[in-house]
Amino acid sequence: MDKNEQAVKEMQEGNIEEAAKLLNEAIEENPTDAIAYTNFGNLLSAVGEEDRSIVFYEKAIELNEELAAAYYGKGNVYFNQEKYKDAIDLYQEGINHGLHEGDVYYMLGMSFYQLGDFLRALPSLSRAVELNEEDIDARFHYGMSLAQMEQVEEAIIQFEKVIEQDDQHADCVFNLGVGYAFKDDAVTALAMFEKALAIQPDHALAANGKKQMQGILSEES
């Protein structure tokens, strides 16, 4: 195990100072080690020193323009800083340089999602779910993007799959209720809003939805 691998292990175990020491040594021993700079960027980002982390990611890219992980790490910093357009460019660079894991497609999709560009969010979030079917957040936001594009039937399928994985996901249960309300199924929508409130009693949107469905059903009776 080289110092980069040791440092990553130390980071995963929460030993930040030891990881930093190992990465410093790796860079001193090999100043052209782009992976060490990327790992140091990841470490700095993890402890909230995002501006410093960008310097390390940029150095890594300068040393190795093919290093996809450096683009991804820098993209995450920009995403956290709400610079979504810059993040999109970096995630796409990461993909172009061979990074094809679910996480990068999820983050790319979420960048479009945060910009309100649901049409462009869809393919990336769909790909994220394909690559990792257990990724609840990716599936939920895929469903939300479908709903925003008024593909309600498809959105409901995704929301139901999320609830199969996590039946305490109050926001997903609420949005499933919205889907049924959109289909004029007030009975099922009401049941979903009540379930969301049982999970999260202070869910204001679910409380409002429940009130609306009760009003509709009282008018019909």
mmCIF file with all atom_site columns, C-alpha atoms in Angstrom, residues 100-107 124 127-128 131-132 135:
data_model
loop_
_atom_site.group_PDB
_atom_site.id
_atom_site.type_symbol
_atom_site.label_atom_id
_atom_site.label_alt_id
_atom_site.label_comp_id
_atom_site.label_asym_id
_atom_site.label_entity_id
_atom_site.label_seq_id
_atom_site.pdbx_PDB_ins_code
_atom_site.Cartn_x
_atom_site.Cartn_y
_atom_site.Cartn_z
_atom_site.occupancy
_atom_site.B_iso_or_equiv
_atom_site.pdbx_formal_charge
_atom_site.auth_seq_id
_atom_site.auth_comp_id
_atom_site.auth_asym_id
_atom_site.auth_atom_id
_atom_site.pdbx_PDB_model_num
ATOM 1  C CA . HIS A 1 100 ? -18.502 6.482  -15.408 1.00 0.00 ? 100 HIS A CA 1
ATOM 2  C CA . GLU A 1 101 ? -19.668 5.782  -11.847 1.00 0.00 ? 101 GLU A CA 1
ATOM 3  C CA . GLY A 1 102 ? -23.167 6.489  -10.600 1.00 0.00 ? 102 GLY A CA 1
ATOM 4  C CA . ASP A 1 103 ? -22.015 9.346  -8.354  1.00 0.00 ? 103 ASP A CA 1
ATOM 5  C CA . VAL A 1 104 ? -20.769 11.569 -11.159 1.00 0.00 ? 104 VAL A CA 1
ATOM 6  C CA . TYR A 1 105 ? -24.013 11.137 -13.133 1.00 0.00 ? 105 TYR A CA 1
ATOM 7  C CA . TYR A 1 106 ? -26.007 11.853 -9.965  1.00 0.00 ? 106 TYR A CA 1
ATOM 8  C CA . MET A 1 107 ? -24.064 15.054 -9.312  1.00 0.00 ? 107 MET A CA 1
ATOM 9  C CA . SER A 1 124 ? -28.045 11.879 -15.982 1.00 0.00 ? 124 SER A CA 1
ATOM 10 C CA . ARG A 1 127 ? -28.085 6.810  -15.720 1.00 0.00 ? 127 ARG A CA 1
ATOM 11 C CA . ALA A 1 128 ? -27.209 7.202  -12.035 1.00 0.00 ? 128 ALA A CA 1
ATOM 12 C CA . LEU A 1 131 ? -25.580 2.245  -12.381 1.00 0.00 ? 131 LEU A CA 1
ATOM 13 C CA . ASN A 1 132 ? -26.689 2.076  -8.748  1.00 0.00 ? 132 ASN A CA 1
ATOM 14 C CA . ASP A 1 135 ? -29.187 5.067  -4.705  1.00 0.00 ? 135 ASP A CA 1
#
